[in-house]
Short mmCIF file of C-alpha atoms in Angstrom, two decimals:
data_model
loop_
_atom_site.label_atom_id
_atom_site.label_comp_id
_atom_site.label_asym_id
_atom_site.label_seq_id
_atom_site.Cartn_x
_atom_site.Cartn_y
_atom_site.Cartn_z
CA UNK A 1379 39.18 -44.84 -46.35
CA UNK A 1380 37.34 -42.83 -48.91
CA UNK A 1381 38.90 -39.92 -50.79
CA UNK A 1382 38.63 -36.63 -49.05
CA UNK A 1383 38.52 -38.07 -45.54
CA UNK A 1384 38.99 -35.75 -42.59
CA UNK A 1385 41.63 -36.65 -40.01
CA UNK A 1386 41.21 -35.09 -36.58
CA UNK A 1387 44.07 -34.87 -34.10
CA UNK A 1388 43.36 -34.10 -30.46
CA UNK A 1389 46.43 -33.75 -28.25
CA UNK A 1390 45.68 -33.60 -24.55
CA UNK A 1391 48.14 -33.08 -21.72
CA UNK A 1392 48.60 -36.86 -21.29
CA UNK A 1393 46.74 -38.31 -24.27
CA UNK A 1394 46.37 -38.27 -28.02
CA UNK A 1395 43.11 -39.03 -29.76
CA UNK A 1396 42.57 -39.16 -33.50
CA UNK A 1397 39.74 -40.11 -35.79
CA UNK A 1398 38.98 -40.39 -39.49
CA UNK A 1399 35.66 -39.18 -40.91
CA UNK A 1400 34.23 -39.65 -44.38
CA UNK A 1401 32.63 -36.89 -46.44
CA UNK A 1402 29.31 -37.40 -44.61
CA UNK A 1403 31.10 -37.00 -41.26
CA UNK A 1404 30.69 -40.65 -40.37
CA UNK A 1405 33.57 -41.86 -38.22
CA UNK A 1406 35.44 -44.65 -40.00
CA UNK A 1407 38.30 -45.20 -37.55
CA UNK A 1408 39.47 -44.09 -34.11
CA UNK A 1409 42.89 -44.01 -32.48
CA UNK A 1410 43.74 -43.35 -28.85
CA UNK A 1411 46.92 -43.21 -26.81
CA UNK A 1412 46.46 -42.80 -23.05
CA UNK A 1413 48.78 -42.19 -20.09
CA UNK A 1414 51.53 -40.83 -22.31
CA UNK A 1415 54.84 -40.61 -20.49
CA UNK A 1416 54.04 -43.34 -17.96
CA UNK A 1417 54.89 -47.03 -17.78
CA UNK A 1418 51.15 -47.79 -18.04
CA UNK A 1419 50.69 -46.16 -21.47
CA UNK A 1420 48.22 -47.86 -23.80
CA UNK A 1421 47.27 -47.46 -27.45
CA UNK A 1422 44.01 -48.45 -29.13
CA UNK A 1423 42.87 -48.48 -32.75
CA UNK A 1424 39.28 -49.17 -33.74
CA UNK A 1425 37.95 -49.57 -37.29
CA UNK A 1426 34.31 -48.72 -38.02
CA UNK A 1427 31.98 -51.40 -36.68
CA UNK A 1428 34.69 -53.17 -34.72
CA UNK A 1429 35.89 -53.32 -31.13
CA UNK A 1430 39.41 -52.47 -30.12
CA UNK A 1431 41.34 -53.49 -27.04
CA UNK A 1432 44.04 -51.27 -25.49
CA UNK A 1433 47.56 -52.56 -25.97
CA UNK A 1434 50.66 -51.64 -24.03
CA UNK A 1435 52.76 -49.11 -25.89
CA UNK A 1436 56.06 -47.35 -25.37
CA UNK A 1437 55.09 -43.70 -25.76
CA UNK A 1438 57.38 -41.60 -23.58
CA UNK A 1439 56.10 -38.39 -25.11
CA UNK A 1440 53.62 -36.96 -27.61
CA UNK A 1441 56.13 -37.20 -30.46
CA UNK A 1442 56.18 -40.98 -29.97
CA UNK A 1443 52.38 -41.03 -29.83
CA UNK A 1444 52.23 -39.17 -33.16
CA UNK A 1445 54.64 -41.65 -34.72
CA UNK A 1446 52.42 -44.48 -33.49
CA UNK A 1447 49.38 -42.80 -35.06
CA UNK A 1448 50.93 -42.26 -38.50
CA UNK A 1449 52.37 -45.78 -38.56
CA UNK A 1450 48.95 -47.30 -37.84
CA UNK A 1451 46.96 -45.41 -40.45
CA UNK A 1452 46.23 -47.82 -43.34
CA UNK A 1453 48.59 -47.44 -46.29
CA UNK A 1454 45.74 -46.47 -48.63
CA UNK A 1455 44.75 -43.50 -46.48
CA UNK A 1456 43.55 -40.58 -48.57
CA UNK A 1457 43.32 -37.58 -46.27
CA UNK A 1458 41.57 -34.54 -47.72
CA UNK A 1459 41.82 -32.25 -44.68
CA UNK A 1460 43.15 -32.31 -41.13
CA UNK A 1461 41.69 -30.69 -38.04
CA UNK A 1462 43.66 -30.01 -34.87
CA UNK A 1463 42.36 -29.31 -31.41
CA UNK A 1464 44.28 -26.30 -30.11
CA UNK A 1465 43.71 -25.34 -26.50
CA UNK A 1466 44.86 -21.72 -26.52
CA UNK A 1467 45.11 -19.14 -29.30
CA UNK A 1468 45.21 -16.03 -27.15
CA UNK A 1469 43.19 -12.96 -28.06
CA UNK A 1470 44.24 -13.14 -31.73
CA UNK A 1471 42.96 -16.63 -32.50
CA UNK A 1472 39.65 -18.01 -31.27
CA UNK A 1473 37.68 -18.86 -34.42
CA UNK A 1474 38.79 -21.92 -36.45
CA UNK A 1475 41.68 -20.91 -38.69
CA UNK A 1476 43.84 -22.33 -41.46
CA UNK A 1477 47.21 -23.57 -40.25
CA UNK A 1478 50.00 -21.40 -41.62
CA UNK A 1479 53.53 -20.39 -40.72
CA UNK A 1480 52.12 -17.20 -39.20
CA UNK A 1481 49.60 -19.08 -37.07
CA UNK A 1482 52.26 -21.49 -35.81
CA UNK A 1483 54.55 -18.55 -34.96
CA UNK A 1484 51.73 -16.93 -32.99
CA UNK A 1485 51.11 -20.19 -31.12
CA UNK A 1486 54.83 -20.58 -30.40
CA UNK A 1487 54.73 -17.21 -28.66
CA UNK A 1488 51.93 -18.48 -26.41
CA UNK A 1489 53.74 -21.62 -25.23
CA UNK A 1490 54.78 -20.01 -21.91
CA UNK A 1491 51.07 -19.51 -21.15
CA UNK A 1492 50.14 -23.12 -21.90
CA UNK A 1493 53.23 -25.35 -21.85
CA UNK A 1494 51.11 -28.44 -21.19
CA UNK A 1495 49.22 -28.40 -24.50
CA UNK A 1496 50.55 -26.02 -27.13
CA UNK A 1497 53.91 -27.75 -27.78
CA UNK A 1498 52.08 -31.00 -28.51
CA UNK A 1499 49.56 -29.32 -30.82
CA UNK A 1500 52.33 -27.49 -32.69
CA UNK A 1501 54.31 -30.73 -33.01
CA UNK A 1502 51.21 -32.40 -34.45
CA UNK A 1503 50.88 -29.64 -37.06
CA UNK A 1504 54.52 -30.03 -38.08
CA UNK A 1505 54.20 -33.83 -38.23
CA UNK A 1506 51.06 -33.58 -40.34
CA UNK A 1507 52.74 -31.11 -42.68
CA UNK A 1508 55.65 -33.50 -43.15
CA UNK A 1509 53.37 -36.47 -43.82
CA UNK A 1510 50.72 -34.65 -45.89
CA UNK A 1511 52.41 -31.47 -47.20
CA UNK A 1512 49.59 -30.53 -49.61
CA UNK A 1513 46.66 -31.20 -47.29
CA UNK A 1514 44.63 -28.35 -45.78
CA UNK A 1515 44.97 -28.12 -42.00
CA UNK A 1516 42.55 -26.29 -39.71
CA UNK A 1517 43.21 -25.28 -36.10
CA UNK A 1518 40.09 -25.49 -33.91
CA UNK A 1519 40.38 -23.58 -30.66
CA UNK A 1520 38.90 -24.59 -27.31
CA UNK A 1521 38.37 -20.91 -26.51
CA UNK A 1522 35.85 -20.39 -29.35
CA UNK A 1523 32.95 -21.86 -27.37
CA UNK A 1524 33.43 -19.27 -24.63
CA UNK A 1525 33.22 -16.24 -26.93
CA UNK A 1526 29.65 -15.74 -25.65
CA UNK A 1527 30.69 -15.09 -22.05
CA UNK A 1528 29.61 -11.66 -20.75
CA UNK A 1529 32.32 -9.13 -20.04
CA UNK A 1530 32.26 -9.74 -16.27
CA UNK A 1531 33.16 -13.38 -16.92
CA UNK A 1532 36.17 -12.44 -19.05
CA UNK A 1533 37.69 -9.71 -16.88
CA UNK A 1534 40.41 -10.28 -14.31
CA UNK A 1535 40.58 -7.87 -11.35
CA UNK A 1536 43.71 -6.18 -12.70
CA UNK A 1537 44.37 -2.74 -14.24
CA UNK A 1538 42.67 -2.14 -17.60
CA UNK A 1539 45.95 -2.18 -19.50
CA UNK A 1540 46.38 -5.88 -18.84
CA UNK A 1541 43.03 -6.70 -20.43
CA UNK A 1542 44.07 -4.73 -23.51
CA UNK A 1543 47.20 -6.89 -23.66
CA UNK A 1544 45.07 -10.03 -23.79
CA UNK A 1545 45.43 -10.95 -20.11
CA UNK A 1546 41.86 -12.04 -19.46
CA UNK A 1547 39.73 -15.10 -18.82
CA UNK A 1548 39.32 -17.27 -21.93
CA UNK A 1549 37.94 -20.63 -20.81
CA UNK A 1550 38.89 -24.00 -22.29
CA UNK A 1551 37.55 -27.51 -23.04
CA UNK A 1552 35.33 -25.71 -25.55
CA UNK A 1553 35.23 -28.49 -28.13
CA UNK A 1554 34.07 -30.93 -25.45
CA UNK A 1555 31.35 -28.51 -24.33
CA UNK A 1556 30.33 -27.81 -27.92
CA UNK A 1557 29.91 -31.55 -28.46
CA UNK A 1558 27.80 -31.97 -25.32
CA UNK A 1559 25.52 -29.05 -26.21
CA UNK A 1560 25.04 -30.48 -29.70
CA UNK A 1561 24.10 -33.89 -28.27
CA UNK A 1562 21.76 -32.31 -25.73
CA UNK A 1563 20.03 -30.43 -28.52
CA UNK A 1564 19.19 -33.76 -30.13
CA UNK A 1565 18.15 -35.38 -26.83
CA UNK A 1566 16.21 -32.55 -25.23
CA UNK A 1567 16.05 -29.16 -26.91
CA UNK A 1568 14.22 -27.71 -23.92
CA UNK A 1569 17.17 -28.62 -21.72
CA UNK A 1570 19.53 -26.68 -23.98
CA UNK A 1571 17.28 -23.65 -23.72
CA UNK A 1572 17.53 -23.84 -19.94
CA UNK A 1573 20.33 -23.64 -17.38
CA UNK A 1574 23.02 -26.29 -17.68
CA UNK A 1575 26.31 -26.96 -15.92
CA UNK A 1576 28.69 -29.30 -17.75
CA UNK A 1577 31.51 -30.91 -15.77
CA UNK A 1578 34.45 -32.02 -17.91
CA UNK A 1579 36.45 -34.08 -15.42
CA UNK A 1580 39.67 -35.77 -16.44
CA UNK A 1581 43.43 -35.20 -16.31
CA UNK A 1582 42.38 -31.63 -17.04
CA UNK A 1583 39.15 -30.62 -15.32
CA UNK A 1584 36.78 -27.72 -15.72
CA UNK A 1585 33.11 -26.76 -15.55
CA UNK A 1586 30.99 -24.39 -17.60
CA UNK A 1587 27.69 -22.62 -16.97
CA UNK A 1588 25.55 -22.67 -20.13
CA UNK A 1589 22.31 -20.84 -20.83
CA UNK A 1590 20.44 -21.36 -24.10
CA UNK A 1591 23.43 -23.31 -25.43
CA UNK A 1592 25.90 -20.45 -24.83
CA UNK A 1593 28.76 -20.25 -22.34
CA UNK A 1594 28.12 -17.79 -19.50
CA UNK A 1595 31.06 -18.54 -17.21
CA UNK A 1596 33.63 -21.25 -16.69
CA UNK A 1597 36.18 -22.33 -14.12
CA UNK A 1598 39.37 -22.06 -16.19
CA UNK A 1599 40.60 -18.55 -16.92
CA UNK A 1600 43.74 -17.11 -18.52
CA UNK A 1601 45.35 -20.53 -18.73
CA UNK A 1602 44.20 -24.16 -18.33
CA UNK A 1603 46.00 -24.21 -14.96
CA UNK A 1604 43.21 -22.38 -13.13
CA UNK A 1605 39.87 -23.47 -11.72
CA UNK A 1606 39.38 -27.04 -10.51
CA UNK A 1607 42.07 -29.28 -9.06
CA UNK A 1608 43.41 -31.58 -11.81
CA UNK A 1609 45.75 -34.51 -12.37
CA UNK A 1610 48.97 -32.53 -12.01
CA UNK A 1611 47.70 -28.92 -11.91
CA UNK A 1612 46.48 -27.17 -8.75
CA UNK A 1613 43.64 -25.13 -10.20
CA UNK A 1614 42.94 -21.83 -8.46
CA UNK A 1615 45.75 -20.92 -6.09
CA UNK A 1616 46.33 -17.94 -3.81
CA UNK A 1617 48.79 -15.79 -5.84
CA UNK A 1618 50.56 -14.99 -2.61
CA UNK A 1619 51.78 -18.59 -2.52
CA UNK A 1620 53.70 -18.03 -5.75
CA UNK A 1621 55.17 -14.73 -4.52
CA UNK A 1622 56.30 -16.47 -1.36
CA UNK A 1623 57.94 -19.29 -3.31
CA UNK A 1624 59.69 -16.81 -5.61
CA UNK A 1625 60.87 -14.42 -2.91
CA UNK A 1626 61.39 -16.52 0.20
CA UNK A 1627 62.18 -19.95 -1.21
CA UNK A 1628 64.25 -18.66 -4.17
CA UNK A 1629 62.37 -20.78 -6.68
CA UNK A 1630 63.07 -19.89 -10.31
CA UNK A 1631 60.21 -19.34 -12.79
CA UNK A 1632 61.06 -22.61 -14.51
CA UNK A 1633 60.71 -24.49 -11.23
CA UNK A 1634 57.41 -22.73 -10.53
CA UNK A 1635 56.18 -23.79 -13.97
CA UNK A 1636 57.19 -27.39 -13.26
CA UNK A 1637 55.43 -27.25 -9.90
CA UNK A 1638 52.18 -25.84 -11.30
CA UNK A 1639 51.91 -28.02 -14.38
CA UNK A 1640 53.55 -31.32 -13.48
CA UNK A 1641 53.87 -31.74 -9.72
CA UNK A 1642 50.63 -30.49 -8.18
CA UNK A 1643 46.97 -31.54 -8.21
CA UNK A 1644 46.11 -35.17 -7.52
CA UNK A 1645 49.73 -36.23 -7.98
CA UNK A 1646 51.10 -33.62 -5.63
CA UNK A 1647 48.64 -34.18 -2.79
CA UNK A 1648 48.58 -37.99 -3.01
CA UNK A 1649 52.30 -38.30 -3.60
CA UNK A 1650 51.67 -41.36 -5.74
CA UNK A 1651 49.54 -40.88 -8.88
CA UNK A 1652 47.74 -38.35 -11.05
CA UNK A 1653 45.25 -40.94 -12.28
CA UNK A 1654 41.92 -41.10 -10.45
CA UNK A 1655 41.59 -44.81 -11.25
CA UNK A 1656 44.73 -45.55 -9.26
CA UNK A 1657 43.73 -43.25 -6.41
CA UNK A 1658 40.27 -44.73 -5.96
CA UNK A 1659 41.83 -48.18 -5.66
CA UNK A 1660 44.31 -46.99 -3.03
CA UNK A 1661 42.24 -44.44 -1.08
CA UNK A 1662 40.96 -46.83 1.58
CA UNK A 1663 44.49 -47.78 2.58
CA UNK A 1664 46.37 -44.48 2.32
CA UNK A 1665 45.55 -41.27 4.16
CA UNK A 1666 47.05 -38.85 1.66
CA UNK A 1667 45.45 -40.61 -1.28
CA UNK A 1668 42.06 -40.19 0.34
CA UNK A 1669 42.88 -36.55 1.06
CA UNK A 1670 43.69 -36.00 -2.62
CA UNK A 1671 40.37 -37.54 -3.72
CA UNK A 1672 38.47 -35.65 -1.03
CA UNK A 1673 40.07 -32.32 -1.95
CA UNK A 1674 39.29 -32.88 -5.64
CA UNK A 1675 35.61 -33.41 -4.85
CA UNK A 1676 35.46 -30.57 -2.31
CA UNK A 1677 36.84 -28.06 -4.81
CA UNK A 1678 34.55 -29.36 -7.55
CA UNK A 1679 31.52 -28.92 -5.27
CA UNK A 1680 32.48 -25.32 -4.51
CA UNK A 1681 32.78 -24.48 -8.20
CA UNK A 1682 29.54 -26.26 -9.04
CA UNK A 1683 27.77 -24.15 -6.45
CA UNK A 1684 29.27 -20.95 -7.86
CA UNK A 1685 28.15 -21.75 -11.40
CA UNK A 1686 24.64 -22.56 -10.21
CA UNK A 1687 24.65 -19.09 -8.64
CA UNK A 1688 25.80 -17.54 -11.94
CA UNK A 1689 22.84 -19.15 -13.72
CA UNK A 1690 20.36 -18.39 -10.95
CA UNK A 1691 19.55 -22.09 -10.64
CA UNK A 1692 20.11 -25.28 -12.62
CA UNK A 1693 17.97 -27.51 -14.83
CA UNK A 1694 20.55 -29.98 -16.18
CA UNK A 1695 23.89 -31.25 -14.88
CA UNK A 1696 26.18 -33.21 -17.22
CA UNK A 1697 29.26 -35.24 -16.32
CA UNK A 1698 31.76 -35.95 -19.09
CA UNK A 1699 35.50 -36.64 -19.46
CA UNK A 1700 37.37 -39.71 -18.25
CA UNK A 1701 36.56 -39.19 -14.56
CA UNK A 1702 33.11 -37.74 -15.20
CA UNK A 1703 32.07 -40.70 -17.33
CA UNK A 1704 33.68 -43.57 -15.44
CA UNK A 1705 33.92 -42.71 -11.73
CA UNK A 1706 30.52 -43.05 -10.02
CA UNK A 1707 32.14 -42.51 -6.60
CA UNK A 1708 33.38 -39.07 -7.71
CA UNK A 1709 30.01 -38.11 -9.20
CA UNK A 1710 28.32 -39.13 -5.96
CA UNK A 1711 30.68 -37.09 -3.79
CA UNK A 1712 30.35 -34.01 -5.97
CA UNK A 1713 26.55 -34.14 -5.95
CA UNK A 1714 26.33 -34.72 -2.20
CA UNK A 1715 24.55 -31.92 -0.36
CA UNK A 1716 22.98 -30.28 -3.41
CA UNK A 1717 19.39 -31.05 -2.46
CA UNK A 1718 18.68 -27.33 -1.99
CA UNK A 1719 18.64 -26.57 -5.75
CA UNK A 1720 16.73 -29.83 -6.35
CA UNK A 1721 19.74 -31.84 -7.49
CA UNK A 1722 19.36 -35.44 -6.32
CA UNK A 1723 21.42 -38.41 -7.51
CA UNK A 1724 19.94 -41.90 -7.87
CA UNK A 1725 22.64 -44.12 -6.27
CA UNK A 1726 21.86 -47.37 -8.10
CA UNK A 1727 21.57 -45.70 -11.48
CA UNK A 1728 24.86 -43.93 -10.82
CA UNK A 1729 26.62 -47.19 -9.98
CA UNK A 1730 25.16 -48.87 -13.08
CA UNK A 1731 26.54 -46.06 -15.24
CA UNK A 1732 23.14 -45.16 -16.67
CA UNK A 1733 22.82 -42.26 -19.07
CA UNK A 1734 20.49 -40.43 -16.67
CA UNK A 1735 21.47 -40.78 -13.01
CA UNK A 1736 19.13 -38.29 -11.33
CA UNK A 1737 16.55 -39.55 -8.82
CA UNK A 1738 12.88 -39.62 -9.91
CA UNK A 1739 12.10 -36.75 -7.53
CA UNK A 1740 15.06 -34.62 -8.66
CA UNK A 1741 14.07 -31.37 -10.33
CA UNK A 1742 17.50 -31.36 -12.01
CA UNK A 1743 18.25 -33.90 -14.74
CA UNK A 1744 21.71 -35.40 -14.16
CA UNK A 1745 23.29 -37.00 -17.20
CA UNK A 1746 26.49 -38.88 -17.98
CA UNK A 1747 27.57 -38.19 -21.56
CA UNK A 1748 30.56 -38.98 -23.71
CA UNK A 1749 31.99 -35.91 -25.40
CA UNK A 1750 32.83 -36.21 -29.08
CA UNK A 1751 35.51 -33.58 -29.58
CA UNK A 1752 36.66 -35.26 -32.77
CA UNK A 1753 33.26 -34.82 -34.43
CA UNK A 1754 33.17 -31.19 -33.30
CA UNK A 1755 36.56 -30.68 -34.95
CA UNK A 1756 35.46 -32.49 -38.12
CA UNK A 1757 32.40 -30.25 -38.41
CA UNK A 1758 34.57 -27.14 -38.18
CA UNK A 1759 36.96 -28.56 -40.78
CA UNK A 1760 34.11 -29.40 -43.16
CA UNK A 1761 32.70 -25.88 -42.81
CA UNK A 1762 36.10 -24.25 -43.33
CA UNK A 1763 36.86 -26.51 -46.29
CA UNK A 1764 33.60 -25.44 -47.90
CA UNK A 1765 34.37 -21.76 -47.30
CA UNK A 1766 37.93 -21.98 -48.59
CA UNK A 1767 36.89 -24.11 -51.53
CA UNK A 1768 39.57 -26.67 -50.94
#
């Protein structure tokens, strides 16, 4: 790797992705660990211009995944700066910021709001500091993309004092959405100027309504637990359910947290797996597995309709994320019944995983795109490095 390379670290709820970029922001290597904490965990490393095959790996947690990453970086690595994806920075931190003891302390205080992501991101910062103590580190927040949302999209229907305390709708998956908008700009600048809904569907799932490249509303709110049904998270839930569990079932807050973040969603309803790949294989032979898949698509369709209403129509629909990119059956079920806004899927193109899967007579362009969160992070790091003069 060349001197001054940028290392990006992207810790998801069940994954870790990393990449190395040269000074021109060309990716020179990629690293990926998937299904962390399961017996099916895999790790992949890909050098520039090469293919890489997933290998079985023992990664019971994100700490093990980080150790795998650092052990597989070439010995001659010369890292000039490091960028971290950070899901939540609260009201104090949205713009990319230099990692410091103060920033980490602020993020530690937010862990109860996002226990699925922040501990892993903080652990990655500590690990990077230990390995590269003199290297500049930049935290890049998922919430930054949603800074353009109008006030009605950020408010919660609670007393004003709560908003002033930072209890509001933030929105997440921002680096993914930023990447998609950037790619769309290169593919079709007119599309970016129009009305777009981007569906980031994976272990964590959300959607965003975008007009002229700017976020207008999104499905996740105060935390990444809200909105769509996800792998182990329920998405939007009647708050009365939680009151009932606390008061009538004597559940402790810790048990509620475990329920909401690790036991619900696809895993909870199916009773077998949080991974859509597994569920699609089993759905035909198991009633509750099919119910889990059906509920996921039903909720996604409702949210898609609401975001189309926010935009007053739709010109472009984008599917991204692990499920969005690789599950044609899910894309088909979500798009079903949306002929009224002119959104028509082309079944064969969808099955063949084409980049554009809308029917010729569809007034809405439907795309399947791969998000490049790592490049979005690297761009922020390069800009911050230039500003700081590191």
